[in-house]
Tab-separated table of C-alpha atoms in Angstrom:
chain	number	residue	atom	x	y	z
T	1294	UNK	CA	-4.251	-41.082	149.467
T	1295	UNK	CA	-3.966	-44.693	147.836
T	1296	UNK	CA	-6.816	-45.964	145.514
T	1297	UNK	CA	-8.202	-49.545	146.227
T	1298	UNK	CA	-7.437	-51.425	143.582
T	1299	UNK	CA	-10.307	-52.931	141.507
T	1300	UNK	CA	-11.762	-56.537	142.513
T	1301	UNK	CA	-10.323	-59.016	140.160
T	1302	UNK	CA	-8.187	-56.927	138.909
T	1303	UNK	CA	-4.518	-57.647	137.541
T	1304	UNK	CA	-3.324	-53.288	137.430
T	1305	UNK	CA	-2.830	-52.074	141.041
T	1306	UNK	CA	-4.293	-48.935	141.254
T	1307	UNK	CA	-2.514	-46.391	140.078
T	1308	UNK	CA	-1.735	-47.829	136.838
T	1309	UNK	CA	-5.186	-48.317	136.640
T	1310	UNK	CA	-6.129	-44.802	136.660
T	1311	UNK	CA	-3.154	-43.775	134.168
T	1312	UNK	CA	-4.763	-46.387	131.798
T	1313	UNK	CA	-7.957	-44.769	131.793
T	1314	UNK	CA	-6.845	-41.892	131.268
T	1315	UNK	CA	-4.948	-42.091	128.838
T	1316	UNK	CA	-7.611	-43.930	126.880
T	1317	UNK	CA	-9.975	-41.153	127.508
T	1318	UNK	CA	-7.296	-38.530	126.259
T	1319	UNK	CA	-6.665	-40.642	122.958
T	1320	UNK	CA	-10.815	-41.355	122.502
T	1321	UNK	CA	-10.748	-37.185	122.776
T	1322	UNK	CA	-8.382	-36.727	120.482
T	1323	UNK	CA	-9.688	-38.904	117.803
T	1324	UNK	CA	-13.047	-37.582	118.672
T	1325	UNK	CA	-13.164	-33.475	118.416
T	1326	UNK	CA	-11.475	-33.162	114.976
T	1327	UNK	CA	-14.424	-35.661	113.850
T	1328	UNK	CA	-16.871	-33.075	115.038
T	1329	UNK	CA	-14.700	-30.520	114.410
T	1330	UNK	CA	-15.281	-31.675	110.605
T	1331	UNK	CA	-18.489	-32.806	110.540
T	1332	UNK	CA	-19.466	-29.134	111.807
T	1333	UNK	CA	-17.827	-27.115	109.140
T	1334	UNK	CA	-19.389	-29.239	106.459
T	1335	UNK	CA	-22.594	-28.130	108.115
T	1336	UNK	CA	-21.950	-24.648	108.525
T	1337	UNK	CA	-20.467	-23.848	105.213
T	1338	UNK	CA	-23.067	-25.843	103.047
T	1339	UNK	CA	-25.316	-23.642	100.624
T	1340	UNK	CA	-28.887	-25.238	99.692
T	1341	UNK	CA	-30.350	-24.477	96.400
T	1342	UNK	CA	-33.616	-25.534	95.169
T	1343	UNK	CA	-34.466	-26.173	91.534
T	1344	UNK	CA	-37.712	-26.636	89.879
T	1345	UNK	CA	-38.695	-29.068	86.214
T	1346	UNK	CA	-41.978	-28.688	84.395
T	1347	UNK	CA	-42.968	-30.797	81.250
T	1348	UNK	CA	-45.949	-30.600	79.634
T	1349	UNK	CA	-47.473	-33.396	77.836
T	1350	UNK	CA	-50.636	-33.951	75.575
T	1351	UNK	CA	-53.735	-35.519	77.641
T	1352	UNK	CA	-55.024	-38.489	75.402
T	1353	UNK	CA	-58.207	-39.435	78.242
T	1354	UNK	CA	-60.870	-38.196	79.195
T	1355	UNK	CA	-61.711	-38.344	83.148
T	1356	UNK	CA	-66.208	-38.596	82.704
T	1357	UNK	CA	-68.088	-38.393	85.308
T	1358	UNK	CA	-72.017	-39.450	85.090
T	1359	UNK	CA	-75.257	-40.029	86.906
T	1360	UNK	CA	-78.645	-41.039	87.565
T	1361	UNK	CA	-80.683	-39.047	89.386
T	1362	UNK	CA	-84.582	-39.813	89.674
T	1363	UNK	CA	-87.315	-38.416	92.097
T	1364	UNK	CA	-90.677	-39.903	93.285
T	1365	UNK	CA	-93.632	-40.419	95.987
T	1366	UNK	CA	-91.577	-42.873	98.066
T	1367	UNK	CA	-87.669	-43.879	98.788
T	1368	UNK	CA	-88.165	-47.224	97.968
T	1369	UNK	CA	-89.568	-46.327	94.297
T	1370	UNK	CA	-86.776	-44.035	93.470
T	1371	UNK	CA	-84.259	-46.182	94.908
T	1372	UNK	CA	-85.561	-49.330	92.958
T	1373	UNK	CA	-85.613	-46.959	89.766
T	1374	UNK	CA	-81.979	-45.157	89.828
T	1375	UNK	CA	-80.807	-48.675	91.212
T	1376	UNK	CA	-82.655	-50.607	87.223
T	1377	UNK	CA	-81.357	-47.343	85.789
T	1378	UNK	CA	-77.585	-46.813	87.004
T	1379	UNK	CA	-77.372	-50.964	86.285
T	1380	UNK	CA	-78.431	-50.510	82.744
T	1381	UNK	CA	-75.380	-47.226	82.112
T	1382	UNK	CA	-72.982	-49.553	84.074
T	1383	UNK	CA	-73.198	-52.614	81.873
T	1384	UNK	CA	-73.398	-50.399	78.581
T	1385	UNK	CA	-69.963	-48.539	80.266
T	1386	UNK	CA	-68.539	-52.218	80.794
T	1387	UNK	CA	-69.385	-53.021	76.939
T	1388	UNK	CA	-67.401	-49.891	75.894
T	1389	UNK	CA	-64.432	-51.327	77.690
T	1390	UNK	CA	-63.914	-47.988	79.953
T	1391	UNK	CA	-60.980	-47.937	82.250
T	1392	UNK	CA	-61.205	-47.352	85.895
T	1393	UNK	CA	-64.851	-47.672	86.351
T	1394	UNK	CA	-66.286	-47.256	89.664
T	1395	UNK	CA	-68.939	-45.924	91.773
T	1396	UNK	CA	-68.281	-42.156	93.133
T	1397	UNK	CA	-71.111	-42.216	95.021
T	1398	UNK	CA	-74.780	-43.321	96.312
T	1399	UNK	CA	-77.425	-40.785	97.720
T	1400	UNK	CA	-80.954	-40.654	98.824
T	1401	UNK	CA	-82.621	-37.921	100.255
T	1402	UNK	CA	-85.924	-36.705	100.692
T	1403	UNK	CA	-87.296	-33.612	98.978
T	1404	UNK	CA	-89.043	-30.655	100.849
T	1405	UNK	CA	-91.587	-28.286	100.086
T	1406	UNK	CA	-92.419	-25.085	102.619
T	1407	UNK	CA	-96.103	-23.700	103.015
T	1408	UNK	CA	-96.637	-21.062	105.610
T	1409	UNK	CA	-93.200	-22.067	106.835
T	1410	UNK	CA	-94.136	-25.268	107.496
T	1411	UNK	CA	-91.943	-27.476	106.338
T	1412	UNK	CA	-93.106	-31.128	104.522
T	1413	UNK	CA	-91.567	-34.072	102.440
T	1414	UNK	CA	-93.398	-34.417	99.089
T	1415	UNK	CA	-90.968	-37.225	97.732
T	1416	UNK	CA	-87.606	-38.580	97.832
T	1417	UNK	CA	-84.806	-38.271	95.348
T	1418	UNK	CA	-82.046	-40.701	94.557
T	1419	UNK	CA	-78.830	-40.407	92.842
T	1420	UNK	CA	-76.153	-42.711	91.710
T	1421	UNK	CA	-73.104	-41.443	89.829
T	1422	UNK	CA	-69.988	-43.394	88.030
T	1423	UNK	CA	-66.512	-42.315	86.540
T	1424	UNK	CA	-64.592	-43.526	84.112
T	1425	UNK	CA	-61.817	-42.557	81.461
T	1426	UNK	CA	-62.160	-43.058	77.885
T	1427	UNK	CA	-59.915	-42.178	75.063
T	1428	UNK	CA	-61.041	-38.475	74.116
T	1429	UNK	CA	-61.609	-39.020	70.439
T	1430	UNK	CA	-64.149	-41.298	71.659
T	1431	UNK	CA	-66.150	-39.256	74.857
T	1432	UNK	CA	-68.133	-37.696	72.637
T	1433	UNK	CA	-69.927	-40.093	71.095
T	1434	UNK	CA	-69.763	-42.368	74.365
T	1435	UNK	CA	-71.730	-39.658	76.398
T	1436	UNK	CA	-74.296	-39.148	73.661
T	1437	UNK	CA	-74.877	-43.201	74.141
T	1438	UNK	CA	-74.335	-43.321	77.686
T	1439	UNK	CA	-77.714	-40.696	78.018
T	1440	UNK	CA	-79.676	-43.190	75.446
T	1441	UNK	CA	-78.966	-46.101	78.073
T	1442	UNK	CA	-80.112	-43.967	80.853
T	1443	UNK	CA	-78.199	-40.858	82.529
T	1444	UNK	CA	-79.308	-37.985	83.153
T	1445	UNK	CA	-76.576	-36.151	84.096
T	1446	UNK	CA	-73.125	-35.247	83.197
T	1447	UNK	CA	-71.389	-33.609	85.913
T	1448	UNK	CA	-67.811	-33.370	84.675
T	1449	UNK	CA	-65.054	-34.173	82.291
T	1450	UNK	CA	-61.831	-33.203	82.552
T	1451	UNK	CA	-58.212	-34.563	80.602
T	1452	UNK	CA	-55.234	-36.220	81.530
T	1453	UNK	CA	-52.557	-38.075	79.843
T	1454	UNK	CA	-52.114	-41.647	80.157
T	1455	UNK	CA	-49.991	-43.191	82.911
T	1456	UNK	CA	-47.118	-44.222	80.862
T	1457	UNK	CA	-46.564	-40.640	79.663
T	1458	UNK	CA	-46.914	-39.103	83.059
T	1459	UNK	CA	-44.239	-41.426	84.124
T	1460	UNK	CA	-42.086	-40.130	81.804
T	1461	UNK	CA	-42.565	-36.971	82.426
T	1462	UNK	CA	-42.271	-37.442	86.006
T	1463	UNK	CA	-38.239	-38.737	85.527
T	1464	UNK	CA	-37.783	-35.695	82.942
T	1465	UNK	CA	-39.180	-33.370	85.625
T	1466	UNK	CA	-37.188	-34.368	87.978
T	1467	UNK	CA	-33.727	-34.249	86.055
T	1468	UNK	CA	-34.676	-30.814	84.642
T	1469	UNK	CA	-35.255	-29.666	88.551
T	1470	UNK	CA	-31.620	-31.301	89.351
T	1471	UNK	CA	-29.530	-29.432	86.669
T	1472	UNK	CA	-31.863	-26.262	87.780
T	1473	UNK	CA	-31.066	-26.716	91.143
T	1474	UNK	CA	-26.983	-27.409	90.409
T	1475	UNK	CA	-27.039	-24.539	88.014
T	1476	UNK	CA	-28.049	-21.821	90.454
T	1477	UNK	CA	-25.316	-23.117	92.737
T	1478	UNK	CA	-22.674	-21.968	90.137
T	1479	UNK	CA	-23.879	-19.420	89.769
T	1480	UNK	CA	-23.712	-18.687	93.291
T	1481	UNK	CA	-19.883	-19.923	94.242
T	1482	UNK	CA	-18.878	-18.351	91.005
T	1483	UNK	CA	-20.581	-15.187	91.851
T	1484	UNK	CA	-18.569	-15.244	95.467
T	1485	UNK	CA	-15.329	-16.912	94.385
T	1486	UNK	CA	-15.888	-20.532	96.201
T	1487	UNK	CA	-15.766	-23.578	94.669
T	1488	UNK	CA	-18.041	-26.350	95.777
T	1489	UNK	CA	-16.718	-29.396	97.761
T	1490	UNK	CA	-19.729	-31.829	97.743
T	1491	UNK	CA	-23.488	-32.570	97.831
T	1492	UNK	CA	-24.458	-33.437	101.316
T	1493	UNK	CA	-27.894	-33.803	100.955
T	1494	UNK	CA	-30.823	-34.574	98.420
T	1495	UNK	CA	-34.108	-33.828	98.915
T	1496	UNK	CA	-36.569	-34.822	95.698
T	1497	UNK	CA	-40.214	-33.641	95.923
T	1498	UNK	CA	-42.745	-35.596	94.333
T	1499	UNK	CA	-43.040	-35.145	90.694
T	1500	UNK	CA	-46.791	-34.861	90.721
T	1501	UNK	CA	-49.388	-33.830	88.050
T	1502	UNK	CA	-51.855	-31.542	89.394
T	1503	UNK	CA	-55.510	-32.698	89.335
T	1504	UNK	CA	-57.003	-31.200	85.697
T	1505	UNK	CA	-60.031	-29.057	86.244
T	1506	UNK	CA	-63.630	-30.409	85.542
T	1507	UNK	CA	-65.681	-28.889	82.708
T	1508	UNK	CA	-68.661	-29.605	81.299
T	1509	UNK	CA	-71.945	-29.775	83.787
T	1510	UNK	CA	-75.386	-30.055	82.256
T	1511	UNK	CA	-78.648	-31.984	82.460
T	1512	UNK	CA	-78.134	-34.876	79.985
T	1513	UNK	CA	-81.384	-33.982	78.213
T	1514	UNK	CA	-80.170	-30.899	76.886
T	1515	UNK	CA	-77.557	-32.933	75.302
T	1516	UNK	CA	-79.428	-35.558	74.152
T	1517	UNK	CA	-80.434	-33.834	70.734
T	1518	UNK	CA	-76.778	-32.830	69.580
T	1519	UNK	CA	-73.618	-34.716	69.008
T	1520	UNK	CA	-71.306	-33.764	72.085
T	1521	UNK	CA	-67.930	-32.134	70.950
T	1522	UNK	CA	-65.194	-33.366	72.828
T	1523	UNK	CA	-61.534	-31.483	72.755
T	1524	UNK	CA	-58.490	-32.427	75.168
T	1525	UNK	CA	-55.792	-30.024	75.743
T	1526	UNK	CA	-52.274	-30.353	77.841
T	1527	UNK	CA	-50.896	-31.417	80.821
T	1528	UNK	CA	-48.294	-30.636	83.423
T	1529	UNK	CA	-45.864	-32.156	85.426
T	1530	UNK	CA	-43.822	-30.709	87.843
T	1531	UNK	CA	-40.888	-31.784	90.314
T	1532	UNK	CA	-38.560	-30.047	92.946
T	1533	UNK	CA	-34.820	-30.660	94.407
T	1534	UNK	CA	-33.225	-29.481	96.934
T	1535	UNK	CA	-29.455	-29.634	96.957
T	1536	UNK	CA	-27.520	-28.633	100.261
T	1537	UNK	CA	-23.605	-28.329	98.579
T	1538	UNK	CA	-20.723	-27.949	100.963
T	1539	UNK	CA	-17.580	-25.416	99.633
């Protein structure tokens, strides 16, 4: 059977057909030992993970404060927490805290039950701030923050400043590489391979967990005594995973 040439076309037609395939036979042979490559890296990879922890001294103290007053009606306690939580805000500002800002803004009414019948006998707002301060200085800050009007403290907890975290973050992070490259000599020399090359990196976020709150009370219980304020340490930890051919 004879093959109709191409329109346009310069090759009659059986050349035509020898040229493609013959392209297609050189595309194939170029082709598979790429793949053929690419899937032994993949099968004989081994993937390690390693992990970095540093631990650094907290130098702030994470405060957080509030007003809280109750009354007959929601616009008096509103008006009152609002003239109250103003007055703790601009003594804050005058202490030059960092991060100041509002956490959150509540009114609700209070209930009282008779005969299970329930009634509102008042309304109760609260407003509540936080703020860091350096912790050689919380204590003496809280004690003044209750004289210009909260009345309560609902948590402090300690952290270290950004810069240091920062830091720690990079060290982390190396300390979870050599971890991670470590193990993975340990491995090929365990089995007799030697490793080729790293085909993938996978860094986790070097993060510092969230420090836990301490400290609730009703200001007025504090109002008498000097506050003692103690910081502590921090960690920061990272992860890599290393996927190593051999």
């Amino acid at each position: 059977m004879t093959r109709a040439a191409l329109p346009g076309s310069q090759f009659p037609s059986g050349n035509l057909w020898k040229i493609l395939s013959l392209s297609l036979l050189v595309c194939t042979t170029f082709t598979l030992p790429a793949l053929a490559q690419e899937k032994d890296k993949l099968w004989r990879t081994l993937s390690v993970s390693g992990r970095g922890v540093e631990t650094i001294p907290t130098t702030l103290a994470q405060v957080s404060l509030g007003v809280e007053i109750q009354g007959k009606t929601a616009e008096e306690v509103q008006q009152e927490a609002a003239r109250k939580s103003s007055a703790v805000v601009a003594f804050l500002k005058s202490q030059n805290v960092e991060k100041l800002q509002t956490t959150g803004i509540r009114l609700n009414p209070v209930y009282s039950y008779t005969n299970n019948v329930q009634r509102i006998t008042g309304y109760a707002a609260n407003n509540t701030v936080s703020f860091r301060i350096p912790t050689e200085k919380a204590g003496t800050l809280l004690d003044d923050a209750v004289k210009a009007g909260a009345t309560q403290i609902n948590g402090i907890s300690f952290v270290a400043n950004d810069e240091a975290i920062a830091s720690a973050q990079k060290q982390a992070l190396k300390e979870a590489t050599q971890d991670a490259q470590q193990q993975a000599d340990a491995v090929f020399s365990a089995l007799g391979f030697k490793s080729k090359e790293i085909v993938s990196i996978q860094v986790n976020n070097a993060t510092a967990p969230s420090p836990p709150m301490f400290l609730r009370a009703e200001a007025s219980k504090l109002a008498n005594s000097s506050t003692p304020v103690v910081g502590g340490e921090q960690e920061v930890e990272a992860s890599v995973t290393l996927q190593i051919s051999y």
